[in-house]
GROMACS .gro file of C-alpha atoms in nm:
model
  253
    1MET     CA    1  -2.386  -1.398   1.545
    2PRO     CA    2  -2.258  -1.036   1.516
    3THR     CA    3  -2.241  -0.883   1.168
    4ALA     CA    4  -2.008  -0.628   1.010
    5ILE     CA    5  -1.921  -0.445   0.691
    6ILE     CA    6  -1.577  -0.321   0.579
    7ALA     CA    7  -1.534   0.009   0.392
    8ASP     CA    8  -1.195   0.089   0.236
    9ASP     CA    9  -1.104   0.214  -0.110
   10GLU     CA   10  -0.807  -0.028  -0.125
   11ARG     CA   11  -0.906  -0.385  -0.213
   12LEU     CA   12  -0.586  -0.520  -0.058
   13MET     CA   13  -0.665  -0.360   0.277
   14ARG     CA   14  -1.023  -0.492   0.272
   15ASP     CA   15  -0.896  -0.843   0.201
   16GLN     CA   16  -0.630  -0.819   0.469
   17LEU     CA   17  -0.869  -0.694   0.735
   18ARG     CA   18  -1.128  -0.958   0.644
   19LEU     CA   19  -0.861  -1.229   0.677
   20ARG     CA   20  -0.738  -1.102   1.014
   21LEU     CA   21  -1.092  -1.071   1.147
   22ASN     CA   22  -1.180  -1.421   1.031
   23GLN     CA   23  -0.875  -1.556   1.211
   24ALA     CA   24  -0.926  -1.366   1.536
   25TRP     CA   25  -1.306  -1.357   1.549
   26PRO     CA   26  -1.453  -1.645   1.344
   27GLU     CA   27  -1.802  -1.581   1.484
   28LEU     CA   28  -1.813  -1.238   1.317
   29ASP     CA   29  -2.011  -1.246   0.993
   30ILE     CA   30  -1.878  -0.991   0.742
   31VAL     CA   31  -2.186  -0.930   0.532
   32GLY     CA   32  -2.063  -0.664   0.290
   33GLU     CA   33  -1.781  -0.444   0.161
   34ALA     CA   34  -1.777  -0.085   0.038
   35LYS     CA   35  -1.521   0.115  -0.163
   36ASN     CA   36  -1.618   0.458  -0.026
   37GLY     CA   37  -1.822   0.637   0.236
   38ASP     CA   38  -2.135   0.664   0.023
   39GLU     CA   39  -2.145   0.288  -0.034
   40ALA     CA   40  -2.084   0.231   0.339
   41ILE     CA   41  -2.384   0.447   0.432
   42GLU     CA   42  -2.603   0.259   0.183
   43LEU     CA   43  -2.487  -0.081   0.312
   44VAL     CA   44  -2.554   0.014   0.673
   45SER     CA   45  -2.904   0.123   0.574
   46GLN     CA   46  -2.969  -0.204   0.389
   47LEU     CA   47  -2.792  -0.461   0.607
   48LYS     CA   48  -2.808  -0.304   0.956
   49PRO     CA   49  -2.467  -0.444   1.060
   50ASP     CA   50  -2.365  -0.442   1.424
   51LEU     CA   51  -2.020  -0.308   1.330
   52THR     CA   52  -1.889  -0.089   1.051
   53PHE     CA   53  -1.513  -0.077   0.983
   54LEU     CA   54  -1.449   0.258   0.811
   55ASP     CA   55  -1.128   0.376   0.648
   56ILE     CA   56  -1.083   0.741   0.745
   57ARG     CA   57  -0.965   0.863   0.404
   58MET     CA   58  -1.179   0.748   0.110
   59PRO     CA   59  -1.300   0.913  -0.212
   60GLY     CA   60  -1.642   1.072  -0.200
   61LYS     CA   61  -1.753   1.081   0.162
   62THR     CA   62  -1.465   1.023   0.402
   63GLY     CA   63  -1.488   0.778   0.690
   64MET     CA   64  -1.564   1.058   0.934
   65GLU     CA   65  -1.839   1.199   0.712
   66ALA     CA   66  -1.986   0.851   0.672
   67ALA     CA   67  -1.971   0.799   1.050
   68ARG     CA   68  -2.173   1.115   1.107
   69ALA     CA   69  -2.436   0.995   0.859
   70ILE     CA   70  -2.448   0.646   1.009
   71GLY     CA   71  -2.483   0.784   1.362
   72ALA     CA   72  -2.631   0.522   1.593
   73GLY     CA   73  -2.708   0.287   1.305
   74SER     CA   74  -2.396   0.081   1.366
   75ASN     CA   75  -2.098   0.065   1.599
   76ILE     CA   76  -1.814   0.247   1.422
   77VAL     CA   77  -1.456   0.119   1.405
   78PHE     CA   78  -1.215   0.342   1.215
   79VAL     CA   79  -0.935   0.189   1.010
   80THR     CA   80  -0.644   0.427   0.978
   81ALA     CA   81  -0.277   0.464   0.908
   82TYR     CA   82  -0.102   0.604   1.216
   83ASP     CA   83  -0.217   0.954   1.299
   84GLN     CA   84  -0.135   1.096   1.640
   85TYR     CA   85  -0.450   1.310   1.651
   86ALA     CA   86  -0.675   1.025   1.544
   87VAL     CA   87  -0.532   0.777   1.793
   88GLU     CA   88  -0.553   1.031   2.077
   89ALA     CA   89  -0.918   1.104   2.001
   90PHE     CA   90  -1.016   0.741   1.947
   91GLU     CA   91  -0.859   0.635   2.276
   92ARG     CA   92  -1.094   0.878   2.453
   93GLY     CA   93  -1.399   0.831   2.232
   94ALA     CA   94  -1.688   0.589   2.206
   95VAL     CA   95  -1.563   0.441   1.880
   96ASP     CA   96  -1.260   0.218   1.833
   97TYR     CA   97  -0.987   0.201   1.571
   98VAL     CA   98  -0.761  -0.041   1.386
   99LEU     CA   99  -0.421   0.069   1.257
  100LYS     CA  100  -0.304  -0.016   0.906
  101PRO     CA  101  -0.177  -0.277   0.849
  102PRO     CA  102  -0.390  -0.463   1.108
  103GLU     CA  103  -0.164  -0.632   1.365
  104ALA     CA  104  -0.297  -0.942   1.540
  105GLU     CA  105  -0.219  -0.822   1.893
  106ARG     CA  106  -0.375  -0.476   1.856
  107LEU     CA  107  -0.670  -0.618   1.663
  108GLN     CA  108  -0.743  -0.855   1.950
  109VAL     CA  109  -0.765  -0.556   2.186
  110THR     CA  110  -1.022  -0.400   1.952
  111ILE     CA  111  -1.219  -0.723   1.928
  112ASP     CA  112  -1.233  -0.761   2.305
  113ARG     CA  113  -1.363  -0.404   2.335
  114LEU     CA  114  -1.620  -0.459   2.063
  115LYS     CA  115  -1.753  -0.778   2.219
  116SER     CA  116  -1.805  -0.587   2.543
  117ARG     CA  117  -1.964  -0.298   2.357
  118LEU     CA  118  -2.209  -0.519   2.169
  119ALA     CA  119  -2.351  -0.634   2.500
  120LYS     CA  120  -2.465  -0.276   2.571
  121PRO     CA  121  -2.756  -0.079   2.418
  122LYS     CA  122  -2.647   0.077   2.089
  123GLU     CA  123  -2.776   0.419   2.187
  124ALA     CA  124  -2.563   0.423   2.502
  125VAL     CA  125  -2.255   0.331   2.305
  126ASN     CA  126  -2.301   0.597   2.034
  127GLU     CA  127  -2.422   0.891   2.239
  128SER     CA  128  -2.077   1.058   2.247
  129VAL     CA  129  -1.973   0.978   1.890
  130THR     CA  130  -2.089   1.309   1.740
  131ALA     CA  131  -1.897   1.516   1.993
  132MET     CA  132  -1.586   1.302   1.949
  133LEU     CA  133  -1.599   1.329   1.568
  134SER     CA  134  -1.630   1.707   1.585
  135GLN     CA  135  -1.330   1.725   1.816
  136LEU     CA  136  -1.130   1.496   1.587
  137ALA     CA  137  -1.221   1.696   1.276
  138GLU     CA  138  -1.100   2.016   1.443
  139LYS     CA  139  -0.769   1.861   1.541
  140MET     CA  140  -0.704   1.706   1.201
  141ALA     CA  141  -0.791   2.036   1.032
  142ALA     CA  142  -0.533   2.219   1.243
  143PRO     CA  143  -0.222   2.342   1.058
  144LYS     CA  144   0.027   2.065   0.998
  145PRO     CA  145   0.369   2.104   1.162
  146ALA     CA  146   0.637   2.262   0.947
  147TYR     CA  147   0.874   1.979   0.859
  148LEU     CA  148   1.243   2.032   0.784
  149GLN     CA  149   1.309   2.124   0.421
  150TRP     CA  150   1.688   2.158   0.444
  151ILE     CA  151   1.968   1.999   0.646
  152GLN     CA  152   2.283   2.195   0.723
  153ALA     CA  153   2.567   1.944   0.731
  154SER     CA  154   2.947   1.940   0.737
  155ILE     CA  155   3.169   1.800   0.463
  156GLY     CA  156   3.524   1.842   0.585
  157GLN     CA  157   3.563   2.211   0.659
  158ASP     CA  158   3.265   2.310   0.445
  159LEU     CA  159   2.897   2.347   0.530
  160ARG     CA  160   2.631   2.231   0.286
  161MET     CA  161   2.260   2.308   0.271
  162ILE     CA  162   2.106   1.978   0.158
  163PRO     CA  163   1.740   1.951   0.048
  164VAL     CA  164   1.583   1.672   0.252
  165GLU     CA  165   1.438   1.505  -0.059
  166ASP     CA  166   1.799   1.449  -0.182
  167ILE     CA  167   1.891   1.253   0.132
  168LEU     CA  168   1.879   0.874   0.100
  169PHE     CA  169   1.911   0.796   0.470
  170PHE     CA  170   2.035   0.914   0.810
  171ARG     CA  171   2.240   0.681   1.029
  172SER     CA  172   2.369   0.769   1.377
  173ASP     CA  173   2.662   0.651   1.584
  174GLU     CA  174   2.753   0.766   1.934
  175LYS     CA  175   2.862   1.119   1.832
  176TYR     CA  176   2.743   1.199   1.482
  177THR     CA  177   2.469   1.128   1.232
  178CYS     CA  178   2.570   1.042   0.878
  179VAL     CA  179   2.367   1.217   0.606
  180GLN     CA  180   2.390   1.007   0.290
  181THR     CA  181   2.295   1.146  -0.049
  182GLU     CA  182   2.342   0.991  -0.392
  183ARG     CA  183   2.662   1.189  -0.449
  184PHE     CA  184   2.823   1.240  -0.107
  185GLU     CA  185   2.817   1.177   0.267
  186ALA     CA  186   2.801   1.452   0.529
  187LEU     CA  187   2.784   1.470   0.908
  188ILE     CA  188   2.555   1.644   1.156
  189ARG     CA  189   2.537   1.632   1.536
  190LYS     CA  190   2.159   1.600   1.562
  191PRO     CA  191   2.055   1.245   1.667
  192VAL     CA  192   1.801   1.036   1.474
  193ARG     CA  193   1.548   1.057   1.758
  194ASP     CA  194   1.530   1.437   1.709
  195LEU     CA  195   1.528   1.416   1.329
  196ALA     CA  196   1.238   1.172   1.342
  197GLU     CA  197   1.024   1.440   1.505
  198GLU     CA  198   1.125   1.712   1.257
  199LEU     CA  199   1.105   1.526   0.924
  200ASP     CA  200   0.789   1.441   0.732
  201PRO     CA  201   0.697   1.084   0.840
  202ALA     CA  202   0.544   1.024   0.496
  203LEU     CA  203   0.889   1.079   0.340
  204PHE     CA  204   1.122   0.937   0.605
  205TRP     CA  205   1.059   0.611   0.788
  206GLN     CA  206   1.241   0.526   1.105
  207ILE     CA  207   1.349   0.162   1.063
  208HIS     CA  208   1.588   0.142   1.360
  209ARG     CA  209   1.658   0.355   1.663
  210ALA     CA  210   1.965   0.485   1.476
  211THR     CA  211   1.834   0.493   1.117
  212LEU     CA  212   1.589   0.695   0.907
  213VAL     CA  213   1.541   0.613   0.540
  214ASN     CA  214   1.385   0.808   0.253
  215VAL     CA  215   1.095   0.589   0.131
  216ASN     CA  216   1.169   0.694  -0.229
  217ALA     CA  217   1.521   0.550  -0.197
  218ILE     CA  218   1.407   0.201  -0.092
  219GLU     CA  219   1.473  -0.062  -0.357
  220GLY     CA  220   1.354  -0.357  -0.151
  221VAL     CA  221   1.394  -0.562   0.165
  222THR     CA  222   1.596  -0.882   0.207
  223ARG     CA  223   1.707  -1.117   0.483
  224ASP     CA  224   2.061  -1.217   0.574
  225ILE     CA  225   2.175  -1.558   0.700
  226ARG     CA  226   2.105  -1.445   1.058
  227GLY     CA  227   1.742  -1.374   0.973
  228ARG     CA  228   1.776  -0.996   0.999
  229HIS     CA  229   1.567  -0.781   0.764
  230LEU     CA  230   1.778  -0.538   0.560
  231VAL     CA  231   1.663  -0.244   0.347
  232LEU     CA  232   1.831  -0.215   0.006
  233ILE     CA  233   1.901   0.139  -0.120
  234LYS     CA  234   1.866   0.227  -0.488
  235GLY     CA  235   2.206   0.271  -0.652
  236LYS     CA  236   2.396   0.197  -0.330
  237SER     CA  237   2.557  -0.107  -0.171
  238ASP     CA  238   2.439  -0.003   0.176
  239LYS     CA  239   2.204  -0.242   0.358
  240LEU     CA  240   2.018  -0.089   0.652
  241GLU     CA  241   1.901  -0.315   0.932
  242VAL     CA  242   1.531  -0.302   1.026
  243SER     CA  243   1.448  -0.342   1.395
  244ARG     CA  244   1.172  -0.588   1.480
  245SER     CA  245   0.950  -0.306   1.609
  246PHE     CA  246   0.954  -0.141   1.263
  247LEU     CA  247   0.895  -0.449   1.047
  248HIS     CA  248   0.526  -0.364   1.011
  249LEU     CA  249   0.623  -0.081   0.773
  250PHE     CA  250   0.721  -0.337   0.509
  251LYS     CA  251   0.446  -0.595   0.534
  252GLN     CA  252   0.270  -0.457   0.226
  253MET     CA  253   0.586  -0.442   0.014
   0.00000   0.00000   0.00000
């Protein structure tokens, strides 16, 4: 029976991952949990698990620092919120990854890979981990892209410079994109697909191909009689539809 430990500073995420793993891989014995990288290193030393699920960002030693210390002592699986550099590196590397929150379909892909990997000598599996981690660290340390700080939008015949943090949501139609603030509505010609690449993804979530919403403006999520998920905006009557492909953003709310 293969064994594993889970390391994540969020109890909710540890519980959720344990539940999903139990459902998808009942033969896996989760023998311990850690709240940070230091505890993960100690548990690997004590328990010698076949697999170690490591959150990338934890207090004390990060997941990457813990992975370097663990080395060939366990097969590493990183648990991470979406990060384009991380996913790119993991897809090419010897380790695997699970995105937060863990989705059943993607988790099954990871499990299938891990089962195959456990059939191979541990040294052969981990021989490229150090090089991959160094490459990943360099990429994640690279300067972050400069996100938009202001939006220039039209209100009638006037132009306004609107700080992005004041914008509640963007919603596009065939010709224009509506820029909604607490006090007024303005129009721009830039489509949502372009804005999604230029705005900070930690501040603005794309919830539909035509809609971006400021996470600080979200009051909650409800369902209508047709079963559609709708985002409620603080202080506004607007209800923004959430596409099925973006529902995962709200599973922890």
